[in-house]
Coordinates of C-alpha atoms in Angstrom, one line a residue:
X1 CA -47.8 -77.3 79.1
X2 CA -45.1 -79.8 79.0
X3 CA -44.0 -82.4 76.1
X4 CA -45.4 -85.5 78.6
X5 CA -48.1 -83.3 79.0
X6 CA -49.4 -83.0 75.7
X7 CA -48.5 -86.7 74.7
X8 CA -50.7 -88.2 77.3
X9 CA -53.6 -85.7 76.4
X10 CA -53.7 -86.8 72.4
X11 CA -53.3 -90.5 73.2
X12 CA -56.2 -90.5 75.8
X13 CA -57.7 -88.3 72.8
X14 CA -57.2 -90.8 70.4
X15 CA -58.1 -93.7 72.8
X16 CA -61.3 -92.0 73.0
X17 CA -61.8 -91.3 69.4
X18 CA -61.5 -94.9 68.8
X19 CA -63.7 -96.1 71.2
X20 CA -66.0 -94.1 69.9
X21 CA -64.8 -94.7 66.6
X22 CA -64.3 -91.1 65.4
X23 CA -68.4 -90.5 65.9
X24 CA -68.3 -86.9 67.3
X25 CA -71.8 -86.4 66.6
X26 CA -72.8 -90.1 68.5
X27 CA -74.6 -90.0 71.6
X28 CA -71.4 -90.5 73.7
X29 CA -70.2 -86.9 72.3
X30 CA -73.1 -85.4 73.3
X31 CA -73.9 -86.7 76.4
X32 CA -70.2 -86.1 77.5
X33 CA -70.6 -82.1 76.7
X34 CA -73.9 -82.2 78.7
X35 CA -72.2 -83.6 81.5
X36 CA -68.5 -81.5 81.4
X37 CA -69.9 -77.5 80.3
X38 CA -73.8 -78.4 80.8
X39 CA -76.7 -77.9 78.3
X40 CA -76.6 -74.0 78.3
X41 CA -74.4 -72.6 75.7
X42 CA -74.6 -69.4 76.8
X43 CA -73.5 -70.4 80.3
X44 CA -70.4 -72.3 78.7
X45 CA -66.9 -71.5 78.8
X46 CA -65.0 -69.9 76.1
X47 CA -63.3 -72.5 73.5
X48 CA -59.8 -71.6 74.8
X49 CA -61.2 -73.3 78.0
X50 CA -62.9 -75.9 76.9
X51 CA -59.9 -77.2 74.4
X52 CA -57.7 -77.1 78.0
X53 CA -60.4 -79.0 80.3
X54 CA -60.9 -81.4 77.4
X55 CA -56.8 -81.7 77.0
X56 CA -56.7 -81.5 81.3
X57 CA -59.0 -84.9 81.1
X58 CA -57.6 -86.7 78.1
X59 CA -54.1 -86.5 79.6
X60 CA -55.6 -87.8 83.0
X61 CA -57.2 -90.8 81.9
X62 CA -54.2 -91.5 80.2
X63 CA -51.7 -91.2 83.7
X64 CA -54.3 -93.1 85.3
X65 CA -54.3 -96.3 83.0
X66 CA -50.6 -95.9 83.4
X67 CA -50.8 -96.3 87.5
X68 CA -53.1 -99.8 87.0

């Protein structure tokens, strides 16, 4: 996990966070954990994996608003 790395992943975080503005329990939130690790917990991957698909996203949408 690189410095760039990490930089784009907490600024499409916080892009996100105020789109939403900070709401983690809104509708958005929820639909979004449906939709990534589905509605199982049980059948969910461990935090460690989660916090890096979640990170793996965040720093995606943010190189891809940089290619526009």
């Amino acid at each position: 996990m690189g410095l760039r790395y990490l930089t784009d992943a907490l600024f499409g975080l916080f892009r996100l966070g105020l789109a939403t503005r900070f709401r983690l329990g809104a509708p958005y939130w929820a639909w979004r954990m449906e939709t990534a690790f589905g509605t199982d917990p049980a059948q969910r991957p461990s935090l460690y994996i989660r916090l890096r698909l979640v990170l793996d996203y965040a720093a995606w949408t943010t190189r891809m608003r940089r290619l526009r």
